[in-house]
């Protein structure tokens, strides 16, 4: 079985070695360079990549990708289209050979686009750019797609063991993409995919009103929920930057309604609530992102003033069990859960120290020194006493 990688390139010198190291599981690699002014061509050739150079008077991505595909010999079994800012995880070739059948046309696999501190993909979607040598062509001048050309049902197989990571270059000038997208949408205003991407480009350029108008048009005609939900999130981002949090909240919630299984919406809503100082609601959304809820969780809340008391009230309304609070003299731990009316009586009416709570509540214990509150084991910790109250050592204790 012969497997070949093909790609297009322009000024990708910085990414070539990383890209090549993940692609070299293929038997051969072909790259069409479309006019690099850096050392991309020489770098690719030095690694043994088959390179062809071609400049276009009018550049279209589909034309370039089709020209790159034409470089691949016709006796190749499997073609793998990638970009030079993408990196396969190890073992992709072995998995591809394992699942490929004689009647396979194309493979659907994971593209990861957001990563945790361990560089593990946490946000992804399926792409399908692994295909047979014949019976395919690229269409659309930008945000091009690979289409099957035969008049029969395409045989597509899936694998979650093939993963490619996307590391876009945020420093690249995107004006070229915007001009192409504007042209595409003018020629075909009902093309929902290009409407979506045009709205995103306006967002990247901070042209927020144009972005919102375009993305709402996409939202009204979208048939693919993944992109429809993404448009909602982009609209929300625009409203956040326009200092209009109510509209931002509404559009994030729309994205969650459309795709409740996608974690990104909960994270964005949690971040919005945090900026609005709606801390308990922020925590609730962040827990949803992890597939959890604050209901039934044990909570530690530092402080005993207005902010802390409100936090206790809200946490209890959401079904959490608050087990510890503190003031400047020390902290209390109540394994039965904090009695909010008693705390309010002591702190708001009588204006006494928090140790009075332990005197009146048999299930509670009082400890001198408020720093000890971070040693209390809990699912959620909410600092409400003062600004910058947690230092690095406190944070380590909380995490442990």
Short mmCIF file of C-alpha atoms in Angstrom, two decimals:
data_model
loop_
_atom_site.label_atom_id
_atom_site.label_comp_id
_atom_site.label_asym_id
_atom_site.label_seq_id
_atom_site.Cartn_x
_atom_site.Cartn_y
_atom_site.Cartn_z
CA UNK A 1 0.00 0.00 0.00
CA UNK A 2 1.52 3.31 -1.10
CA UNK A 3 0.69 6.39 1.01
CA UNK A 4 1.57 9.91 -0.12
CA UNK A 5 1.22 13.32 1.57
CA UNK A 6 0.59 16.39 -0.58
CA UNK A 7 0.32 20.08 0.34
CA UNK A 8 0.61 23.66 -0.87
CA UNK A 9 3.11 26.09 0.60
CA UNK A 10 3.92 29.79 0.70
CA UNK A 11 6.45 31.19 3.19
CA UNK A 12 6.19 28.33 5.66
CA UNK A 13 9.91 28.00 6.45
CA UNK A 14 9.31 28.30 10.21
CA UNK A 15 7.00 25.26 10.26
CA UNK A 16 8.60 22.93 7.72
CA UNK A 17 10.78 20.75 9.95
CA UNK A 18 8.02 20.17 12.51
CA UNK A 19 5.55 19.37 9.73
CA UNK A 20 7.95 17.03 7.93
CA UNK A 21 8.77 15.05 11.08
CA UNK A 22 5.09 14.13 11.45
CA UNK A 23 4.52 13.48 7.74
CA UNK A 24 7.54 11.27 7.05
CA UNK A 25 5.58 8.12 7.89
CA UNK A 26 4.32 8.48 4.30
CA UNK A 27 6.19 6.85 1.42
CA UNK A 28 6.55 10.16 -0.42
CA UNK A 29 5.75 13.83 0.15
CA UNK A 30 4.79 16.32 -2.57
CA UNK A 31 4.56 20.09 -2.10
CA UNK A 32 3.46 22.77 -4.54
CA UNK A 33 5.12 26.07 -3.60
CA UNK A 34 3.02 29.01 -4.77
CA UNK A 35 5.61 31.77 -4.55
CA UNK A 36 7.57 31.69 -1.30
CA UNK A 37 9.98 34.55 -0.72
CA UNK A 38 11.65 32.84 2.25
CA UNK A 39 13.74 29.66 2.25
CA UNK A 40 10.77 27.26 2.13
CA UNK A 41 11.68 25.62 -1.17
CA UNK A 42 15.28 24.85 -0.22
CA UNK A 43 14.23 23.66 3.24
CA UNK A 44 11.73 21.22 1.75
CA UNK A 45 14.16 19.92 -0.85
CA UNK A 46 16.86 19.37 1.77
CA UNK A 47 14.46 17.00 3.55
CA UNK A 48 13.83 14.99 0.39
CA UNK A 49 10.40 16.45 -0.34
CA UNK A 50 9.29 16.55 -3.98
CA UNK A 51 8.77 20.27 -4.70
CA UNK A 52 7.27 22.07 -7.66
CA UNK A 53 7.11 25.86 -7.92
CA UNK A 54 4.20 27.68 -9.54
CA UNK A 55 3.09 31.29 -9.26
CA UNK A 56 -0.49 32.36 -10.03
CA UNK A 57 -1.67 35.66 -11.42
CA UNK A 58 -4.94 35.12 -9.58
CA UNK A 59 -4.62 32.73 -6.65
CA UNK A 60 -7.44 30.34 -5.71
CA UNK A 61 -6.95 27.67 -3.08
CA UNK A 62 -8.92 25.01 -4.94
CA UNK A 63 -6.86 25.45 -8.12
CA UNK A 64 -3.60 25.22 -6.17
CA UNK A 65 -4.68 22.12 -4.26
CA UNK A 66 -5.79 20.41 -7.46
CA UNK A 67 -2.40 21.23 -9.00
CA UNK A 68 -0.69 19.76 -5.92
CA UNK A 69 -2.81 16.61 -6.24
CA UNK A 70 -1.76 16.33 -9.88
CA UNK A 71 1.84 15.99 -8.69
CA UNK A 72 0.96 12.69 -7.01
CA UNK A 73 1.60 9.60 -9.20
CA UNK A 74 -1.56 7.79 -10.31
CA UNK A 75 -0.42 4.45 -8.85
CA UNK A 76 -0.65 5.82 -5.30
CA UNK A 77 -3.28 4.10 -3.12
CA UNK A 78 -3.87 6.78 -0.47
CA UNK A 79 -3.46 10.56 -0.66
CA UNK A 80 -3.17 12.65 2.50
CA UNK A 81 -3.79 16.39 2.13
CA UNK A 82 -2.37 18.57 4.91
CA UNK A 83 -1.24 22.14 5.60
CA UNK A 84 2.21 22.98 6.86
CA UNK A 85 0.87 24.32 10.16
CA UNK A 86 -0.56 20.87 10.94
CA UNK A 87 1.12 17.98 12.76
CA UNK A 88 0.00 14.34 12.83
CA UNK A 89 0.38 12.41 16.06
CA UNK A 90 2.67 9.40 15.78
CA UNK A 91 1.34 6.16 14.36
CA UNK A 92 -1.14 7.65 11.89
CA UNK A 93 0.22 5.57 9.00
CA UNK A 94 -0.10 2.31 10.93
CA UNK A 95 -3.70 3.08 11.89
CA UNK A 96 -4.51 4.10 8.32
CA UNK A 97 -3.24 0.79 6.96
CA UNK A 98 -5.20 -1.08 9.64
CA UNK A 99 -8.57 0.43 8.78
CA UNK A 100 -8.24 0.94 5.01
CA UNK A 101 -10.23 -1.54 2.91
CA UNK A 102 -10.17 -2.20 -0.81
CA UNK A 103 -13.45 -0.27 -1.29
CA UNK A 104 -12.57 2.70 0.96
CA UNK A 105 -12.86 6.12 -0.66
CA UNK A 106 -12.08 8.49 2.17
CA UNK A 107 -11.21 8.60 5.89
CA UNK A 108 -12.70 10.88 8.53
CA UNK A 109 -10.42 11.68 11.49
CA UNK A 110 -9.81 14.25 14.24
CA UNK A 111 -8.39 17.74 13.83
CA UNK A 112 -7.46 19.25 17.20
CA UNK A 113 -7.45 23.05 17.37
CA UNK A 114 -7.27 23.82 21.10
CA UNK A 115 -4.84 22.32 23.59
CA UNK A 116 -4.22 22.02 27.34
CA UNK A 117 -0.92 22.64 29.13
CA UNK A 118 0.22 19.12 28.18
CA UNK A 119 -0.41 19.87 24.49
CA UNK A 120 -3.32 17.43 24.46
CA UNK A 121 -6.23 18.29 22.19
CA UNK A 122 -9.28 19.47 24.13
CA UNK A 123 -11.34 20.85 21.23
CA UNK A 124 -11.64 19.10 17.89
CA UNK A 125 -13.82 18.25 14.95
CA UNK A 126 -13.79 15.69 12.16
CA UNK A 127 -12.05 16.37 8.87
CA UNK A 128 -11.75 14.05 5.86
CA UNK A 129 -8.73 14.90 3.72
CA UNK A 130 -7.37 11.35 3.36
CA UNK A 131 -8.65 9.86 0.12
CA UNK A 132 -7.99 7.72 -2.95
CA UNK A 133 -5.80 9.13 -5.71
CA UNK A 134 -8.64 9.29 -8.23
CA UNK A 135 -12.27 10.48 -8.11
CA UNK A 136 -11.67 13.65 -6.08
CA UNK A 137 -11.27 17.36 -6.75
CA UNK A 138 -11.07 20.53 -4.71
CA UNK A 139 -13.70 23.28 -5.10
CA UNK A 140 -14.13 26.87 -3.75
CA UNK A 141 -11.47 29.52 -4.12
CA UNK A 142 -11.15 29.84 -0.32
CA UNK A 143 -12.11 27.48 2.50
CA UNK A 144 -11.98 24.89 -0.22
CA UNK A 145 -13.57 21.47 0.17
CA UNK A 146 -12.73 18.08 -1.31
CA UNK A 147 -15.61 16.59 -3.32
CA UNK A 148 -16.21 13.06 -4.58
CA UNK A 149 -16.75 13.04 -8.35
CA UNK A 150 -18.36 9.65 -9.01
CA UNK A 151 -22.11 9.11 -9.29
CA UNK A 152 -22.39 6.65 -6.42
CA UNK A 153 -22.40 6.67 -2.63
CA UNK A 154 -19.00 7.55 -1.24
CA UNK A 155 -17.54 4.99 1.19
CA UNK A 156 -16.20 6.99 4.13
CA UNK A 157 -14.70 5.31 7.20
CA UNK A 158 -13.90 6.93 10.57
CA UNK A 159 -11.03 6.67 13.02
CA UNK A 160 -10.54 8.42 16.35
CA UNK A 161 -7.00 7.07 16.47
CA UNK A 162 -5.81 9.33 13.66
CA UNK A 163 -5.28 12.82 15.03
CA UNK A 164 -3.80 15.93 13.45
CA UNK A 165 -3.05 19.07 15.47
CA UNK A 166 -3.53 22.51 13.95
CA UNK A 167 -1.18 25.30 15.08
CA UNK A 168 -2.18 28.39 13.04
CA UNK A 169 0.28 31.22 12.65
CA UNK A 170 -1.48 34.16 14.30
CA UNK A 171 1.09 36.61 12.93
CA UNK A 172 0.15 36.05 9.29
CA UNK A 173 -1.54 38.89 7.45
CA UNK A 174 -5.14 37.83 6.79
CA UNK A 175 -6.15 40.60 4.35
CA UNK A 176 -5.72 38.19 1.46
CA UNK A 177 -8.28 35.78 2.99
CA UNK A 178 -10.75 38.60 3.59
CA UNK A 179 -10.59 39.82 0.00
CA UNK A 180 -11.19 36.31 -1.35
CA UNK A 181 -14.12 35.74 1.01
CA UNK A 182 -15.79 39.04 0.13
CA UNK A 183 -15.56 38.08 -3.55
CA UNK A 184 -16.96 34.58 -2.89
CA UNK A 185 -19.92 35.90 -0.88
CA UNK A 186 -20.69 38.55 -3.49
CA UNK A 187 -20.79 35.83 -6.16
CA UNK A 188 -22.84 33.45 -4.02
CA UNK A 189 -24.56 35.18 -1.06
CA UNK A 190 -26.41 32.00 -0.07
CA UNK A 191 -23.21 29.98 0.46
CA UNK A 192 -23.51 29.45 4.19
CA UNK A 193 -19.96 28.21 4.69
CA UNK A 194 -18.32 31.31 3.21
CA UNK A 195 -20.75 33.58 5.09
CA UNK A 196 -19.58 31.95 8.29
CA UNK A 197 -15.91 32.40 7.47
CA UNK A 198 -16.39 35.97 6.22
CA UNK A 199 -18.01 36.87 9.53
CA UNK A 200 -15.08 35.28 11.34
CA UNK A 201 -12.56 37.27 9.29
CA UNK A 202 -14.37 40.53 10.13
CA UNK A 203 -14.16 39.50 13.79
CA UNK A 204 -10.40 38.89 13.51
CA UNK A 205 -10.02 42.40 12.07
CA UNK A 206 -12.13 43.86 14.93
CA UNK A 207 -14.80 45.03 12.49
CA UNK A 208 -17.41 43.87 14.96
CA UNK A 209 -20.58 45.35 13.44
CA UNK A 210 -19.79 43.85 10.04
CA UNK A 211 -18.96 40.56 11.72
CA UNK A 212 -22.25 40.47 13.63
CA UNK A 213 -24.33 41.35 10.55
CA UNK A 214 -22.61 38.66 8.46
CA UNK A 215 -22.75 35.97 11.13
CA UNK A 216 -26.45 36.59 11.80
CA UNK A 217 -27.07 36.06 8.09
CA UNK A 218 -25.21 32.77 8.41
CA UNK A 219 -27.15 31.84 11.56
CA UNK A 220 -30.45 32.34 9.72
CA UNK A 221 -29.59 29.95 6.87
CA UNK A 222 -27.12 27.52 8.49
CA UNK A 223 -27.82 23.81 8.16
CA UNK A 224 -24.66 22.50 9.86
CA UNK A 225 -25.02 22.88 13.62
CA UNK A 226 -21.28 22.93 14.32
CA UNK A 227 -20.78 26.08 12.25
CA UNK A 228 -24.08 27.59 13.39
CA UNK A 229 -23.00 27.26 17.03
CA UNK A 230 -19.56 28.68 16.16
CA UNK A 231 -21.20 31.73 14.58
CA UNK A 232 -23.12 32.29 17.81
CA UNK A 233 -19.86 32.20 19.79
CA UNK A 234 -18.18 34.63 17.38
CA UNK A 235 -21.15 37.02 17.67
CA UNK A 236 -20.83 36.81 21.43
CA UNK A 237 -17.11 37.61 21.21
CA UNK A 238 -17.95 40.72 19.18
CA UNK A 239 -20.47 41.89 21.76
CA UNK A 240 -17.98 41.29 24.58
CA UNK A 241 -15.52 43.57 22.82
CA UNK A 242 -18.27 46.15 22.27
CA UNK A 243 -18.97 46.12 26.05
CA UNK A 244 -22.48 44.70 25.58
CA UNK A 245 -22.55 41.71 27.96
CA UNK A 246 -26.31 41.04 27.78
CA UNK A 247 -26.17 40.39 24.02
CA UNK A 248 -22.96 38.40 24.50
CA UNK A 249 -24.67 36.19 27.08
CA UNK A 250 -27.70 35.66 24.83
CA UNK A 251 -25.59 34.46 21.89
CA UNK A 252 -23.42 32.15 23.99
CA UNK A 253 -26.58 30.56 25.34
CA UNK A 254 -27.83 30.11 21.76
CA UNK A 255 -24.61 28.27 20.91
CA UNK A 256 -25.12 25.95 23.90
CA UNK A 257 -28.73 25.28 22.87
CA UNK A 258 -27.58 24.29 19.39
CA UNK A 259 -24.62 22.13 20.49
CA UNK A 260 -24.94 21.30 24.21
CA UNK A 261 -22.27 18.61 23.87
CA UNK A 262 -19.60 21.18 22.87
CA UNK A 263 -17.61 22.35 25.89
CA UNK A 264 -16.47 25.71 24.48
CA UNK A 265 -19.81 27.42 25.07
CA UNK A 266 -19.74 26.67 28.78
CA UNK A 267 -16.18 27.99 29.07
CA UNK A 268 -17.06 31.24 27.29
CA UNK A 269 -20.16 31.73 29.42
CA UNK A 270 -18.14 31.04 32.55
CA UNK A 271 -15.54 33.61 31.49
CA UNK A 272 -18.25 36.17 30.74
CA UNK A 273 -19.84 35.66 34.16
CA UNK A 274 -16.41 35.97 35.78
CA UNK A 275 -15.78 39.33 34.11
CA UNK A 276 -19.24 40.42 35.26
CA UNK A 277 -18.32 39.34 38.82
CA UNK A 278 -21.07 36.68 38.75
CA UNK A 279 -18.65 34.23 40.32
CA UNK A 280 -20.94 31.40 41.38
CA UNK A 281 -22.59 31.32 37.96
CA UNK A 282 -19.11 31.33 36.43
CA UNK A 283 -18.12 28.31 38.49
CA UNK A 284 -21.34 26.52 37.55
CA UNK A 285 -20.61 26.95 33.83
CA UNK A 286 -16.98 25.85 34.23
CA UNK A 287 -18.16 22.73 36.03
CA UNK A 288 -20.59 22.04 33.19
CA UNK A 289 -17.62 22.17 30.80
CA UNK A 290 -16.12 19.32 32.84
CA UNK A 291 -19.41 17.43 32.78
CA UNK A 292 -20.17 18.30 36.39
CA UNK A 293 -22.48 20.58 38.35
CA UNK A 294 -22.06 22.58 41.55
CA UNK A 295 -25.03 20.73 43.04
CA UNK A 296 -23.77 18.36 45.73
CA UNK A 297 -20.24 19.82 45.75
CA UNK A 298 -18.53 20.87 48.97
CA UNK A 299 -17.43 24.51 48.94
CA UNK A 300 -14.99 26.63 50.94
CA UNK A 301 -15.62 30.39 50.90
CA UNK A 302 -13.11 32.76 52.48
CA UNK A 303 -14.34 35.91 54.18
CA UNK A 304 -17.51 36.72 56.11
CA UNK A 305 -18.50 40.11 54.69
CA UNK A 306 -21.14 41.03 52.12
CA UNK A 307 -19.42 39.28 49.20
CA UNK A 308 -18.80 36.06 51.11
CA UNK A 309 -22.32 35.93 52.56
CA UNK A 310 -23.85 36.48 49.12
CA UNK A 311 -21.59 33.72 47.74
CA UNK A 312 -22.79 31.32 50.44
CA UNK A 313 -26.39 32.18 49.66
CA UNK A 314 -25.92 31.63 45.93
CA UNK A 315 -23.94 28.41 46.39
CA UNK A 316 -26.63 26.97 48.62
CA UNK A 317 -29.34 27.98 46.15
CA UNK A 318 -27.43 26.04 43.49
CA UNK A 319 -27.36 22.97 45.72
CA UNK A 320 -23.79 23.16 47.02
CA UNK A 321 -22.71 22.50 50.59
CA UNK A 322 -20.57 25.30 52.05
CA UNK A 323 -18.43 23.90 54.87
CA UNK A 324 -15.97 26.69 55.79
CA UNK A 325 -15.74 30.49 56.14
CA UNK A 326 -13.31 32.87 57.83
CA UNK A 327 -12.67 36.37 59.09
CA UNK A 328 -9.41 38.10 59.99
CA UNK A 329 -9.07 36.16 63.27
CA UNK A 330 -9.65 32.58 62.14
CA UNK A 331 -11.89 30.15 60.27
CA UNK A 332 -14.80 27.84 61.00
CA UNK A 333 -15.45 24.36 59.65
CA UNK A 334 -18.99 22.97 59.81
CA UNK A 335 -19.30 19.44 58.41
CA UNK A 336 -23.10 19.80 58.41
CA UNK A 337 -22.90 22.87 56.18
CA UNK A 338 -22.82 26.55 57.07
CA UNK A 339 -26.01 27.86 58.69
CA UNK A 340 -26.46 31.05 56.66
CA UNK A 341 -29.06 32.75 58.92
CA UNK A 342 -26.75 32.21 61.89
CA UNK A 343 -23.79 33.70 60.05
CA UNK A 344 -25.90 36.69 59.05
CA UNK A 345 -27.06 37.17 62.65
CA UNK A 346 -23.50 37.07 64.00
CA UNK A 347 -21.76 39.13 61.30
CA UNK A 348 -24.39 41.53 60.02
CA UNK A 349 -26.49 42.22 63.10
CA UNK A 350 -24.33 41.50 66.13
CA UNK A 351 -21.03 42.42 64.40
CA UNK A 352 -19.14 39.70 66.26
CA UNK A 353 -16.18 37.52 65.35
CA UNK A 354 -16.76 34.34 63.37
CA UNK A 355 -15.63 32.16 66.31
CA UNK A 356 -19.03 32.94 67.87
CA UNK A 357 -20.53 30.63 65.21
CA UNK A 358 -18.67 27.59 66.65
CA UNK A 359 -19.92 28.44 70.16
CA UNK A 360 -23.55 28.36 69.01
CA UNK A 361 -23.33 25.51 66.45
CA UNK A 362 -22.31 22.13 67.96
CA UNK A 363 -21.25 20.68 64.58
CA UNK A 364 -18.79 23.52 63.92
CA UNK A 365 -15.13 23.93 64.89
CA UNK A 366 -13.14 27.14 65.12
CA UNK A 367 -9.44 27.46 64.24
CA UNK A 368 -7.19 30.46 64.90
CA UNK A 369 -5.58 32.04 61.82
CA UNK A 370 -7.50 32.50 58.60
CA UNK A 371 -4.80 31.02 56.32
CA UNK A 372 -5.69 27.55 57.52
CA UNK A 373 -8.96 27.69 55.62
CA UNK A 374 -7.12 26.61 52.44
CA UNK A 375 -6.30 23.25 54.06
CA UNK A 376 -9.99 22.32 54.25
CA UNK A 377 -10.74 19.66 51.65
CA UNK A 378 -13.42 20.79 49.20
CA UNK A 379 -14.49 20.46 45.58
CA UNK A 380 -14.73 24.22 45.02
CA UNK A 381 -12.81 27.09 46.65
CA UNK A 382 -14.13 30.66 46.32
CA UNK A 383 -11.91 33.49 47.67
CA UNK A 384 -14.20 36.32 48.85
CA UNK A 385 -12.28 37.99 51.68
CA UNK A 386 -10.02 40.52 49.97
CA UNK A 387 -8.07 41.20 46.79
CA UNK A 388 -4.98 39.08 46.06
CA UNK A 389 -5.55 36.94 49.12
CA UNK A 390 -4.18 33.78 47.53
CA UNK A 391 -0.43 33.56 46.96
CA UNK A 392 1.50 30.79 45.23
CA UNK A 393 1.84 28.67 48.37
CA UNK A 394 -1.89 28.95 49.06
CA UNK A 395 -2.64 27.88 45.49
CA UNK A 396 -0.42 24.81 45.85
CA UNK A 397 -2.23 23.83 49.05
CA UNK A 398 -5.64 24.23 47.39
CA UNK A 399 -4.64 22.11 44.39
CA UNK A 400 -3.21 19.36 46.58
#
